[in-house]
XYZ file of C-alpha atoms in Angstrom:
101
model
C -0.018 -0.037 -0.318
C 0.953 3.630 -1.124
C 1.591 6.481 1.737
C -1.961 8.639 1.107
C -1.148 13.012 2.188
C -3.979 15.166 2.507
C -3.219 19.051 2.265
C -5.968 20.871 3.745
C -5.833 25.078 3.649
C -6.123 26.277 6.530
C -6.851 30.141 5.583
C -9.658 32.294 4.268
C -10.595 33.808 0.840
C -11.866 36.854 -0.183
C -15.142 37.907 -0.414
C -16.552 38.292 -4.048
C -12.748 37.849 -5.261
C -13.277 35.191 -7.127
C -10.409 35.526 -9.887
C -8.082 36.110 -6.470
C -9.062 33.766 -5.158
C -9.608 31.078 -7.490
C -5.234 32.292 -7.943
C -4.983 31.555 -4.760
C -6.319 27.967 -4.848
C -3.810 26.877 -7.995
C -1.170 27.897 -5.897
C -1.479 26.355 -2.915
C -2.454 23.244 -5.782
C 0.819 23.680 -7.060
C 2.105 23.540 -3.576
C 0.556 20.434 -2.034
C 1.687 18.145 -5.142
C 5.153 19.132 -5.250
C 5.087 17.977 -1.116
C 3.204 14.592 -2.278
C -0.277 15.159 -1.333
C -2.990 13.261 -3.084
C -5.475 15.298 -2.087
C -6.194 19.243 -1.058
C -9.460 20.214 1.352
C -10.199 23.762 0.982
C -12.456 25.796 3.665
C -16.144 26.206 2.203
C -16.974 29.255 0.277
C -13.194 29.603 -0.761
C -13.863 30.620 -4.388
C -15.924 33.354 -3.827
C -15.841 34.048 0.079
C -18.259 34.014 2.842
C -21.479 36.921 3.167
C -21.910 37.188 -0.056
C -25.283 36.899 -0.617
C -26.043 40.578 -2.380
C -24.543 38.340 -5.379
C -24.883 34.547 -5.006
C -26.314 34.666 -8.439
C -23.717 36.002 -10.033
C -20.774 34.622 -8.078
C -22.197 31.035 -8.406
C -20.648 28.169 -10.803
C -22.724 26.797 -13.363
C -22.571 22.965 -12.991
C -20.357 20.731 -13.431
C -18.611 23.442 -15.991
C -18.259 26.514 -15.144
C -15.224 28.623 -15.798
C -13.024 27.812 -12.601
C -14.440 24.667 -12.727
C -13.380 23.337 -15.501
C -10.093 25.510 -14.492
C -9.862 23.816 -11.028
C -10.081 20.561 -13.453
C -7.605 20.504 -15.449
C -5.157 21.719 -12.577
C -6.345 18.951 -10.739
C -5.278 16.094 -13.573
C -2.943 17.999 -14.433
C -1.092 17.868 -10.573
C -3.005 13.981 -10.590
C -4.451 16.081 -7.314
C -7.666 15.208 -5.808
C -9.812 18.809 -4.597
C -12.343 19.344 -2.210
C -13.863 22.895 -2.550
C -16.708 23.789 -1.690
C -18.677 26.928 -3.905
C -22.012 28.306 -4.763
C -23.988 26.386 -7.747
C -26.253 27.285 -10.726
C -29.096 25.105 -10.864
C -32.138 24.640 -13.365
C -35.463 26.698 -11.702
C -37.035 24.220 -9.140
C -40.119 22.253 -10.685
C -42.153 20.310 -8.044
C -40.102 17.746 -8.886
C -37.100 19.374 -7.258
C -36.117 18.274 -3.614
C -34.986 21.329 -2.840
C -37.970 23.761 -4.653
């Protein structure tokens, strides 16, 4: 069995600064992979920051192919690194058959 190394990122993100937070995440991913990590975990809402309710819809990522998610996925694949990062997602309009309606 080979060793498994996980990296847990303990930091804050800047509210509304999606690009800046994405850039910081990419740098953290590179650093984690360079140290042999197989998995990196970011704080919840890292991509958009907290307390963004007034711009939640604008900052939410389309799932599964949002621009930031695509960049994160490409970097993860290039580094052979699993990534855990929660962010707001755009969802289709709720219908009476969806559990979140």
